[in-house]
Short mmCIF file of C-alpha atoms in Angstrom, two decimals:
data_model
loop_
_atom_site.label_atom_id
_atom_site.label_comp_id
_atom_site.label_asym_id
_atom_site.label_seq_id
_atom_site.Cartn_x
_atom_site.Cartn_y
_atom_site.Cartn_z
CA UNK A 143 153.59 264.67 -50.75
CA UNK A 144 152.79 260.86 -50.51
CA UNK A 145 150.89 261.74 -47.14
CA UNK A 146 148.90 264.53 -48.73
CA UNK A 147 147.65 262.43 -51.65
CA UNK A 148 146.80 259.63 -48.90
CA UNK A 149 144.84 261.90 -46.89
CA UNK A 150 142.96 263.90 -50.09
CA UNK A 151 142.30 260.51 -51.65
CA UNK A 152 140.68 259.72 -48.09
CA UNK A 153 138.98 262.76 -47.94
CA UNK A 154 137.29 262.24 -51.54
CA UNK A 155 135.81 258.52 -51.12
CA UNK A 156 134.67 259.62 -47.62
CA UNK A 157 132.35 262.31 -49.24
CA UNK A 158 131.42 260.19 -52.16
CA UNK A 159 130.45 257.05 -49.45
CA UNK A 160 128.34 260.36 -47.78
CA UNK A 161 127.00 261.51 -50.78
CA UNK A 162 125.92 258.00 -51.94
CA UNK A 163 124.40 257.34 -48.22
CA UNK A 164 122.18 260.50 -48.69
CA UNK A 165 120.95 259.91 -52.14
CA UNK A 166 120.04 256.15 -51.66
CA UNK A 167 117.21 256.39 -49.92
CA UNK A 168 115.45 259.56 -52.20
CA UNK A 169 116.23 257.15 -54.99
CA UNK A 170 114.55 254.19 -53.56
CA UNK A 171 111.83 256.29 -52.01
CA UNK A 172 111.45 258.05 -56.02
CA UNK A 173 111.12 254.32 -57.02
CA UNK A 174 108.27 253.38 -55.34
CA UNK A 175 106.14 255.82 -56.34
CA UNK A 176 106.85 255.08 -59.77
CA UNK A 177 104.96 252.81 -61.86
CA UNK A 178 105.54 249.33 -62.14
CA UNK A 179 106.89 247.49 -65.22
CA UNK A 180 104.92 247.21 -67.84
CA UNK A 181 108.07 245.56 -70.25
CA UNK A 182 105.96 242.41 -71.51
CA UNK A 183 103.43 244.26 -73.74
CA UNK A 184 103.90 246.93 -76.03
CA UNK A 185 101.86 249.74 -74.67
CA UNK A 186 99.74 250.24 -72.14
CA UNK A 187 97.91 253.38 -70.64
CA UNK A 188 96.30 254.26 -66.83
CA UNK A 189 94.08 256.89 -66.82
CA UNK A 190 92.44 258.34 -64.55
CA UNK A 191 89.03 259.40 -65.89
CA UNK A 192 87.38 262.34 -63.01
CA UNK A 193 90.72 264.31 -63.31
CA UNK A 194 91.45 263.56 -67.13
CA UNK A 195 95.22 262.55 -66.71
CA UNK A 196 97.22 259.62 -67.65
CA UNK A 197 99.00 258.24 -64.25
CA UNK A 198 101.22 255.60 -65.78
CA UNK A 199 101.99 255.01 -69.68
CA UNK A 200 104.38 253.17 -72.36
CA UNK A 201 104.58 254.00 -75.65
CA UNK A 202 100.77 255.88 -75.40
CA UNK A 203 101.14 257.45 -78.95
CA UNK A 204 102.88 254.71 -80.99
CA UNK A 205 100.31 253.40 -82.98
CA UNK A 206 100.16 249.55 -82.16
CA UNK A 207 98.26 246.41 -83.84
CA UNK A 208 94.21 247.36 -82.41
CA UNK A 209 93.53 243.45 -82.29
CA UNK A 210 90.18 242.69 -79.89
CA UNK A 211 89.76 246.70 -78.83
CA UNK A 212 88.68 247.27 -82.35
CA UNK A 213 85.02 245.18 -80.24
CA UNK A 214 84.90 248.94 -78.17
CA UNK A 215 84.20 250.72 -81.30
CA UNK A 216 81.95 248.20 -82.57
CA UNK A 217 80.09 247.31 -79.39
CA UNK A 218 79.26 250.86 -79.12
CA UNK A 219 77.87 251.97 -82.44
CA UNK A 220 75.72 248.90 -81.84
CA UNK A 221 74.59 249.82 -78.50
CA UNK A 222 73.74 253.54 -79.91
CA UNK A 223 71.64 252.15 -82.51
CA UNK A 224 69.49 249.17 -81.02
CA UNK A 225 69.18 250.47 -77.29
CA UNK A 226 65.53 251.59 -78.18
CA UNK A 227 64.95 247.96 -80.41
CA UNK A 228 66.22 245.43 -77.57
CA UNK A 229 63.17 243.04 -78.11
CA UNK A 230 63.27 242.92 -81.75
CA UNK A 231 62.95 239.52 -83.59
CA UNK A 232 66.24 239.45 -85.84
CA UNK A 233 66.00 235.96 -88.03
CA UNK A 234 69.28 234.66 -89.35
CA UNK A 235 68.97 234.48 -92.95
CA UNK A 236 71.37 233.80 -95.65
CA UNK A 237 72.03 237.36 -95.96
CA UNK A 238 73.08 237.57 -93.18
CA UNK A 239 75.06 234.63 -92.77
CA UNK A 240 76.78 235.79 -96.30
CA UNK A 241 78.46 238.58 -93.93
CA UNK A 242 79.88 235.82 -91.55
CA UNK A 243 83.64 235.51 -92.83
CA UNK A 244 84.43 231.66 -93.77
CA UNK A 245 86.75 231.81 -90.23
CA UNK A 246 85.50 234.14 -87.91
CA UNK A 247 87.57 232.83 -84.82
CA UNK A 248 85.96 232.59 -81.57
CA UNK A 249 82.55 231.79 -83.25
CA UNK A 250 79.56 230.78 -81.01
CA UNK A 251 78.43 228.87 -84.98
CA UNK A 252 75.09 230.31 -85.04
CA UNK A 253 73.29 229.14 -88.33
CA UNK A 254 70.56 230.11 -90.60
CA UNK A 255 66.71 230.02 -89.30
CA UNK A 256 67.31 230.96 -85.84
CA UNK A 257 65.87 233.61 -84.33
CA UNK A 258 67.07 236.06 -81.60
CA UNK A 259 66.39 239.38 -79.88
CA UNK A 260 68.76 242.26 -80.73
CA UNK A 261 69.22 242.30 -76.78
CA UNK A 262 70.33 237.97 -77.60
CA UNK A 263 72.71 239.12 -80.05
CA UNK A 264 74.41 241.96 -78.05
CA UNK A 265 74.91 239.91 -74.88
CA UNK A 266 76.54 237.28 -77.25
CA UNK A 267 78.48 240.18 -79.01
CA UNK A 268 79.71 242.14 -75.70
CA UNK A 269 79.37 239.66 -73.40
CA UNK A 270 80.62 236.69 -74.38
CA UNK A 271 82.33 238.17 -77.68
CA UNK A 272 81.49 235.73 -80.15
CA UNK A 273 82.70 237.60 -83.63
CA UNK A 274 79.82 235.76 -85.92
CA UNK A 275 77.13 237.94 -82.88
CA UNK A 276 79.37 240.86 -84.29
CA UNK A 277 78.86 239.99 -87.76
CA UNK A 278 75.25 239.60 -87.85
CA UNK A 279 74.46 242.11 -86.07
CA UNK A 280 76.58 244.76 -88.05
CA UNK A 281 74.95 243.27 -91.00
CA UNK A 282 71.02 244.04 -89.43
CA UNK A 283 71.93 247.19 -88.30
CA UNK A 284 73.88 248.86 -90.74
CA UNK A 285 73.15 246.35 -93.96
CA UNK A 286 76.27 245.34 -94.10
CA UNK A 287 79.76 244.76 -92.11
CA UNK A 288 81.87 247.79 -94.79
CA UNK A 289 78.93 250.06 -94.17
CA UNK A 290 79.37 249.53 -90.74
CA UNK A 291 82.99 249.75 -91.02
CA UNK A 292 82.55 253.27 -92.63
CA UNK A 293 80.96 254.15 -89.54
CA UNK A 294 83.36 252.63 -86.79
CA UNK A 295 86.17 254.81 -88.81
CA UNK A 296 84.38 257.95 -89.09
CA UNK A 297 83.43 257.80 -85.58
CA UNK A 298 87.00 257.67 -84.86
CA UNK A 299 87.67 260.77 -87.00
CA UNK A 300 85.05 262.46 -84.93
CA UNK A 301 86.88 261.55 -81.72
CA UNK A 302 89.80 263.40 -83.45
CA UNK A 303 92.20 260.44 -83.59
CA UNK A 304 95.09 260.68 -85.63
CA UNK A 305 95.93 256.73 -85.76
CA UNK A 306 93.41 254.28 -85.15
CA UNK A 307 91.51 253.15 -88.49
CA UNK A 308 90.00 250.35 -88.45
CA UNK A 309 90.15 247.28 -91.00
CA UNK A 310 87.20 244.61 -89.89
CA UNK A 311 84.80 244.98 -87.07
CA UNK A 312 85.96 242.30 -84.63
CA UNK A 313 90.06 242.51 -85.35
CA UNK A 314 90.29 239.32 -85.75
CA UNK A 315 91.84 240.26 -89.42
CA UNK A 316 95.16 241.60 -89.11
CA UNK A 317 95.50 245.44 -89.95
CA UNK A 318 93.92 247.69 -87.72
CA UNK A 319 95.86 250.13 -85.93
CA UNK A 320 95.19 252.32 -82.83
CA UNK A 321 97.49 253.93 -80.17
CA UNK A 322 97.25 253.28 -76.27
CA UNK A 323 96.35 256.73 -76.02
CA UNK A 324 93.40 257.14 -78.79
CA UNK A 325 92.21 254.16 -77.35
CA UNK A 326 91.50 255.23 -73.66
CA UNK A 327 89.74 258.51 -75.48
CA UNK A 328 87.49 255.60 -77.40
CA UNK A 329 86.87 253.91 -74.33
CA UNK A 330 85.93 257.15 -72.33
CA UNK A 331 83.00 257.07 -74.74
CA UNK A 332 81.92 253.84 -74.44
CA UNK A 333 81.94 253.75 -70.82
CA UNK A 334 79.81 256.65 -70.30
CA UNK A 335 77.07 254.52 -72.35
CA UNK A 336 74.94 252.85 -69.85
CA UNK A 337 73.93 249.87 -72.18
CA UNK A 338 77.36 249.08 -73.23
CA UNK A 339 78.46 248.83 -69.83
CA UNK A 340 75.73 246.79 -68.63
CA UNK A 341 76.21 244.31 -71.45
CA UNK A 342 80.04 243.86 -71.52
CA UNK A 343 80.31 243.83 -67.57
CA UNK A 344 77.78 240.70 -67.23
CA UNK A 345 79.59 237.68 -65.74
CA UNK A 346 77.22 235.25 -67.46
CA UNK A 347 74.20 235.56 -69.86
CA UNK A 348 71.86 232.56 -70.16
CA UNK A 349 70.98 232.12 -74.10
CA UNK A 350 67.75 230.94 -75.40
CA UNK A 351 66.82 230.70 -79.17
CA UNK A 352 65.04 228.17 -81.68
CA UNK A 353 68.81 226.32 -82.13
CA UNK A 354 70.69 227.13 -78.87
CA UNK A 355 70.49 227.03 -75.17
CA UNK A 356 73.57 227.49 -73.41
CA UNK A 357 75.47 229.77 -70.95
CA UNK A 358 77.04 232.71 -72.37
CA UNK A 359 80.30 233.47 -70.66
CA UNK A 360 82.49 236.44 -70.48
CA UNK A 361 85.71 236.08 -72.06
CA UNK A 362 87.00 238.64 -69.66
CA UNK A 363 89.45 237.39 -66.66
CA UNK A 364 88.70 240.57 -64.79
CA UNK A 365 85.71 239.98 -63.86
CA UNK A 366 84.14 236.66 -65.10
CA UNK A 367 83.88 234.12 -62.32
CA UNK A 368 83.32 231.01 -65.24
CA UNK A 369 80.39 229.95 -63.31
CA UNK A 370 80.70 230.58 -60.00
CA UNK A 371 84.61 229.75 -60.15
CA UNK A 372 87.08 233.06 -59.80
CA UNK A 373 89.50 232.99 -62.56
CA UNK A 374 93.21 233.85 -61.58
CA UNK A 375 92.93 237.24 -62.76
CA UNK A 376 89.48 237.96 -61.07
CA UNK A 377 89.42 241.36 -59.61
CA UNK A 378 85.82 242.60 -57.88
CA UNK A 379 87.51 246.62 -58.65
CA UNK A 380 87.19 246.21 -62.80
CA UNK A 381 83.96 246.78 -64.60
CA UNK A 382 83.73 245.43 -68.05
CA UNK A 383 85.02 246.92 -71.24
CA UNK A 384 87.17 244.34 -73.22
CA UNK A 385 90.13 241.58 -73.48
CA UNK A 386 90.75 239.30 -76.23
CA UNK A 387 94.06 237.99 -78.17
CA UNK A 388 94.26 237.52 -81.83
CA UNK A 389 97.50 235.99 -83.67
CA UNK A 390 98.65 239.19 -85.13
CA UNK A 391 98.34 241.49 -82.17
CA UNK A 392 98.69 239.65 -78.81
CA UNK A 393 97.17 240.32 -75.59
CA UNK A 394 94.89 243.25 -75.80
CA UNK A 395 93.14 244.29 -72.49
CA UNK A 396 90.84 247.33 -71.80
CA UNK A 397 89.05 247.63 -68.30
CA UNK A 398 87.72 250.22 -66.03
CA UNK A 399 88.77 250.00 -62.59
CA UNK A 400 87.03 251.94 -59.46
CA UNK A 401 89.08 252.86 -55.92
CA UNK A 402 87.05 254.88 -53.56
CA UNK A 403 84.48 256.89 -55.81
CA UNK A 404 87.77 257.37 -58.39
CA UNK A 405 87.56 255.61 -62.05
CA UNK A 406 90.27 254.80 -63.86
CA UNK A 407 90.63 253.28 -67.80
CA UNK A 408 93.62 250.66 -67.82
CA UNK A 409 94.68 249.49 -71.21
CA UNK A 410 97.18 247.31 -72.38
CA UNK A 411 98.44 246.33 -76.22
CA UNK A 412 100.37 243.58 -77.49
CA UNK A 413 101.16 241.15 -75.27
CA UNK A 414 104.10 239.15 -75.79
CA UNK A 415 103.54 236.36 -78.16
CA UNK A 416 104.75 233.61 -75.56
CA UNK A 417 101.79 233.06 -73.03
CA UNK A 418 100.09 236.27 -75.38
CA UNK A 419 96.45 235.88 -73.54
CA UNK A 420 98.18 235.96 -69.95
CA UNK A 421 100.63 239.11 -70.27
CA UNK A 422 98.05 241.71 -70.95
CA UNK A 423 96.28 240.45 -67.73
CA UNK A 424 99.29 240.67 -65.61
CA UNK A 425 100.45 244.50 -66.46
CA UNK A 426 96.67 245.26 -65.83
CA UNK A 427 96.80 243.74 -62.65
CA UNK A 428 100.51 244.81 -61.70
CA UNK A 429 98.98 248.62 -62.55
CA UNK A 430 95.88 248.47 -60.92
CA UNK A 431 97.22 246.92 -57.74
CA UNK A 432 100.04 249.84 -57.78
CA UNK A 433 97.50 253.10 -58.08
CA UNK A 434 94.87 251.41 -56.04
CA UNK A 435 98.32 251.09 -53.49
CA UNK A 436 99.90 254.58 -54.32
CA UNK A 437 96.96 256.78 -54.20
CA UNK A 438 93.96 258.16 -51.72
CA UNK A 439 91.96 261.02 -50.64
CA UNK A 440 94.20 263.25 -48.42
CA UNK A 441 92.60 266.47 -46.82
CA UNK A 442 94.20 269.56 -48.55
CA UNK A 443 91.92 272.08 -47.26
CA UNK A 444 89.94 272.24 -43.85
CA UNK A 445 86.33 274.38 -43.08
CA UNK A 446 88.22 274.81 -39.86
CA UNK A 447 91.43 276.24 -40.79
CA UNK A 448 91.93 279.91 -42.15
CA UNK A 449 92.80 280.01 -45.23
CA UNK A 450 93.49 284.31 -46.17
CA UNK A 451 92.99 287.11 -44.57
CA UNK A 452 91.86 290.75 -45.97
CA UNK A 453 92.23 293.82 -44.53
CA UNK A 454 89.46 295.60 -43.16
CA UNK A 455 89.12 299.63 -42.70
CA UNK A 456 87.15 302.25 -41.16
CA UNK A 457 87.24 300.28 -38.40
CA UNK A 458 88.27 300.57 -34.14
CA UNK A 459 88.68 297.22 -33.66
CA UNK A 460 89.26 295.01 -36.45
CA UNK A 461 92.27 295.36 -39.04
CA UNK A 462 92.20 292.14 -40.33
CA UNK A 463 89.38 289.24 -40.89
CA UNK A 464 90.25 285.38 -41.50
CA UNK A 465 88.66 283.84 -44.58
CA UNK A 466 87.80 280.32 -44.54
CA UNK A 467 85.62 277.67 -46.74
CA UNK A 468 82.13 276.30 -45.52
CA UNK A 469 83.66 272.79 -46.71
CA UNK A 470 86.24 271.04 -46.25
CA UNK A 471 88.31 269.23 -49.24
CA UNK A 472 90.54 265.94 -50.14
CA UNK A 473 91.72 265.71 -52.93
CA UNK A 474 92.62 262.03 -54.58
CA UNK A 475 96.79 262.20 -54.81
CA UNK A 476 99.50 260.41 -53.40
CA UNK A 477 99.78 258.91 -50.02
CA UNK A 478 102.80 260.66 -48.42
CA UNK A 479 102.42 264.12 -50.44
CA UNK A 480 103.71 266.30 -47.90
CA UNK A 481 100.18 269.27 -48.20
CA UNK A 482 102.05 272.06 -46.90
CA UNK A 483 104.81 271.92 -49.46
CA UNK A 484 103.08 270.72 -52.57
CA UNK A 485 99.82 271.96 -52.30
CA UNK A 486 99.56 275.75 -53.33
CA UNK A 487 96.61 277.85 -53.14
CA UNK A 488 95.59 280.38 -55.85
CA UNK A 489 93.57 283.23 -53.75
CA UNK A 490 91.35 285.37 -56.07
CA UNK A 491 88.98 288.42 -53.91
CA UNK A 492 86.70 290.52 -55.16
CA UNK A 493 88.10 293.65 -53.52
CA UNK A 494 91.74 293.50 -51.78
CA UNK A 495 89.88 295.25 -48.55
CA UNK A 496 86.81 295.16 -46.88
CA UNK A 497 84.96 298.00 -45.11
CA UNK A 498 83.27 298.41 -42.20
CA UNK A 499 80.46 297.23 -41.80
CA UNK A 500 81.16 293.54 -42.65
CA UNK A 501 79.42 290.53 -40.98
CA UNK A 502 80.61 287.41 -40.96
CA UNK A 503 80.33 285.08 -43.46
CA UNK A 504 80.26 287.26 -46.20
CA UNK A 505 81.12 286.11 -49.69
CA UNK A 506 84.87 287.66 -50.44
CA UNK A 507 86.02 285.40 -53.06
CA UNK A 508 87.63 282.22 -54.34
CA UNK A 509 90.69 279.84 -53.34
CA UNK A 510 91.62 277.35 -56.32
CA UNK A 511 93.93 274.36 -54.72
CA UNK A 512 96.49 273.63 -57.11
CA UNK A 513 98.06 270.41 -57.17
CA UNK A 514 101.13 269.78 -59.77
CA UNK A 515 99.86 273.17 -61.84
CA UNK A 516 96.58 271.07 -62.11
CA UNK A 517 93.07 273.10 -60.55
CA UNK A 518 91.87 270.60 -57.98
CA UNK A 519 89.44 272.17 -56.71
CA UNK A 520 87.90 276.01 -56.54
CA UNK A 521 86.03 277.21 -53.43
CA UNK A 522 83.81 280.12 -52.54
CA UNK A 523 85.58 282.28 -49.09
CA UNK A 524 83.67 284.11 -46.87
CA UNK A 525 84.57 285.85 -43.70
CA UNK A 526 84.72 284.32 -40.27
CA UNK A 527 84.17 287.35 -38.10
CA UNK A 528 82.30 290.53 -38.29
CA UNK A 529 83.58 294.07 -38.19
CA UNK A 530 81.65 297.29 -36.41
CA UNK A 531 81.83 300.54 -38.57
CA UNK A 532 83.75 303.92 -36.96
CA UNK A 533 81.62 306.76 -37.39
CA UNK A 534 84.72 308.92 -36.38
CA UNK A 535 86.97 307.07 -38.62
CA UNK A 536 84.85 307.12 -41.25
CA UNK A 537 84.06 310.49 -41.12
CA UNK A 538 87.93 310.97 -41.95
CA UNK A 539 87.86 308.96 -44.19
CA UNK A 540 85.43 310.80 -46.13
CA UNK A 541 87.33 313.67 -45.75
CA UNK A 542 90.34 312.14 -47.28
CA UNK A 543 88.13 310.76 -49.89
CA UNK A 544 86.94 314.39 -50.74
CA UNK A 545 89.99 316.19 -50.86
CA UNK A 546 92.00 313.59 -52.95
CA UNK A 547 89.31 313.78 -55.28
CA UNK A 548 90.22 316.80 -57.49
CA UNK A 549 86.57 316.65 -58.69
CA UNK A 550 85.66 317.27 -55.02
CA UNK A 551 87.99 319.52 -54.13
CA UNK A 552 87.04 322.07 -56.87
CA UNK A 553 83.62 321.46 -56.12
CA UNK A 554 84.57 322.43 -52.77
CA UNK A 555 86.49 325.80 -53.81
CA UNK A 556 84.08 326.62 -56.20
CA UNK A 557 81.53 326.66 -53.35
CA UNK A 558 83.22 328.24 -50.89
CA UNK A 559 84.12 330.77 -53.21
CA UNK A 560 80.58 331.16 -54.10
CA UNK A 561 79.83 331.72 -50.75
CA UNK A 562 82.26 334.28 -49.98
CA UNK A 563 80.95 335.92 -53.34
CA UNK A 564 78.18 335.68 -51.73
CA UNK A 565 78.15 337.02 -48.28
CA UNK A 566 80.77 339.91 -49.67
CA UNK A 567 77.86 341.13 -52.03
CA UNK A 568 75.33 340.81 -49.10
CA UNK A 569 77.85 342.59 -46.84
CA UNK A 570 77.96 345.37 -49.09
CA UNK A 571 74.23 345.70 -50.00
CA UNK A 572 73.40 345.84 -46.65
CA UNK A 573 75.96 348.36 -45.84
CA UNK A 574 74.32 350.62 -48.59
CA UNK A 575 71.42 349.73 -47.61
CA UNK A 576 72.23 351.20 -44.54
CA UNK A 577 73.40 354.67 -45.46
CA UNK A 578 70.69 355.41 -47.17
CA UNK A 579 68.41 354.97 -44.34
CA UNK A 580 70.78 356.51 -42.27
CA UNK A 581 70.62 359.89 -45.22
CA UNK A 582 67.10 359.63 -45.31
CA UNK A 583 66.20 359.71 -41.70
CA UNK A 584 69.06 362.69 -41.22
CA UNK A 585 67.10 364.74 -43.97
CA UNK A 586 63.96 364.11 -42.02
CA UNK A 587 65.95 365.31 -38.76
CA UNK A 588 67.14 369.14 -40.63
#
């Protein structure tokens, strides 16, 4: 008995050492491809903007503290309205000034009787996001900072966002609430707005007015170089967008991010309090570096390479035609994905046969390449070879056609029974027809 519980104890660790050997490296291989940490801010979101889908994401619909984003919403409503005013004159009056809060933050201190372009005030703003530029210029535009308030949170209802409201227009006052995930659909708008873009991806703008000449920098590590100095968090891939820290909310960071001819929005909330305008920089970073790593173009579907065939009749010589693309395609997924086994195609023809005649590349159809249950691409098929027509076998065919065609067929009876009709009744005319010539010609005779 001892012997047999020796051995079966034996037995058991040897095939859980085994078991553990053979799932190791799938784990480690699953780990890699995952995405990185992301444990030192409180959300954060990677999406990818040409195929709509997040790739990486914590906490994307907890609504979070909005902090500096809340300068997306309001950079772009500003951009919308004075893009076809860049040039005018807008003099700081006490009006205006009366909209500046007593502490605005990160204030560039501009005071009353100077004068500055709107284009001035919105490199200031997006550029080198000074909150009084945001002040003022909400004030000009809209007549005051609530009115333009009203709109920043309507515009937000019209993006059909279910938690981001927004309390000032700069978020440097605590209260204003967003979600990673409402915040990347934001940002889609605002980076498909040409101005914005231009404005809030400038390294440096050089200031001019009646009170101030200076260098206006970007507060963004991504992708300000500080005059001519690359900051630690440089990174030549990220265009613009924003990145700012207030008390309340942390680290915020929002940037877009190109690989190949591939976009993607990277946003990260809340970083931790300790080192708070450093953390949101490194997850972006740690992300970025990780897709830019994990994914590529891969060819999924070759003009070269058959793709379906389709039958062909009434044909000698060809049963069967290839169908192929005129293009080839790669599609933008992981490196590694093994094409044959993950990559499916979805074939949809016009007709499930051809007939003779058919020359070659002849439109038949489409092939969508599916990816993950995700369309990656749809392409027109056409045929790669031509096929000759059988008179013979067509001439069957017709046949066949006719006579499983109950329409046909009684057509068919229906005539030949007309003709029989027909040549009976002739048949018999002529046969009295003939007898009376035949009477006739005998009474002549007697």
């Amino acid at each position: 008995m001892k012997k047999q519980l020796i051995l079966r104890t034996l037995v058991f660790c040897l095939c859980l050492f085994m078991l553990f050997s053979a799932a190791s490296p799938l784990a480690f291989a699953q780990e890699e491809e995952s995405p990185p940490s992301m444990e030192e801010v409180s959300a954060a979101y990677l999406y990818h903007l040409e195929r709509g889908t997040a790739v990486a994401q914590k906490n994307a619909d907890t609504p979070v503290g909005a902090g500096s984003t809340v300068k997306i919403m309001a950079g772009l409503l500003l951009c919308e309205e004075l893009s076809s005013r860049l040039e005018t004159r807008i003099e700081i009056t006490e009006e205006l000034m009366a909209e500046v809060p007593l502490s605005p933050g990160f204030s560039l201190k501009i005071a009353v009787g100077d004068v500055f372009t709107a284009e001035q005030l919105l490199y200031t703003a997006l550029c080198g996001s000074y909150n009084d530029a945001y002040y003022l210029l909400a004030a000009y535009t809209f007549g005051s900072v609530d009115a333009m308030l009203q709109k920043m949170n309507q515009r937000a209802r019209d993006l059909e966002t279910e938690h981001t409201f927004y309390r000032d227009v700069t978020g440097i006052q605590s209260g204003s609430q967003t979600t990673a995930c409402e915040l990347a659909r934001i940002a889609t708008e605002a980076y498909e707005n040409k101005l914005y873009m231009k404005l809030c991806d400038t390294d440096a703008y050089m200031l001019k007015s009646k009170n101030i000449s200076r260098t206006v920098y970007n507060r963004n590590a991504l992708i300000s170089t500080q005059g001519g100095t690359v900051t630690k968090y440089y990174d030549k891939n990220c265009y613009g967008m924003s990145a700012g820290s207030t008390p309340t909310d942390g680290n915020c960071v929002v940037t877009a991010a190109k690989h190949e001819t591939e976009t993607y929005l990277c946003i990260t909330l809340g970083g931790n309090e300790t080192e708070a305008y450093e953390y949101g920089y490194v997850v972006v970073k740690r992300l970025i570096d990780w897709v830019f790593d994990t994914y590529s173009y891969v060819e999924v579907i070759s003009a070269d390479k058959d793709v379906w065939r389709i039958p062909v009749t009434v044909s000698e010589l060809v049963s069967e035609i290839p169908l192929r693309t005129h293009e080839s395609f790669s599609a933008y997924i992981p490196k590694g994905t093994d094409v044959e086994k993950e990559i499916t195609y979805s074939i949809r023809l016009e007709s499930e046969t051809l007939e003779a005649p058919v020359e070659k590349d002849t439109f038949v159809g489409y092939v969508a390449i599916v990816y993950q249950g995700k369309t990656l691409k749809t392409l027109p098929l056409y045929t790669t070879e031509e096929a000759e027509r059988s008179s013979f076998i067509g001439t069957i065919k017709l046949m066949q056609e006719l006579l499983g065609n109950r329409a046909s067929l009684a057509g068919i009876l229906f005539f030949c029974a007309a003709l029989t009709a027909w040549i009976v009744t002739e048949v018999t005319l002529s046969r009295k027809r003939r007898r009376r010539w035949d009477k006739y010609f005998s009474d002549k005779m007697t």
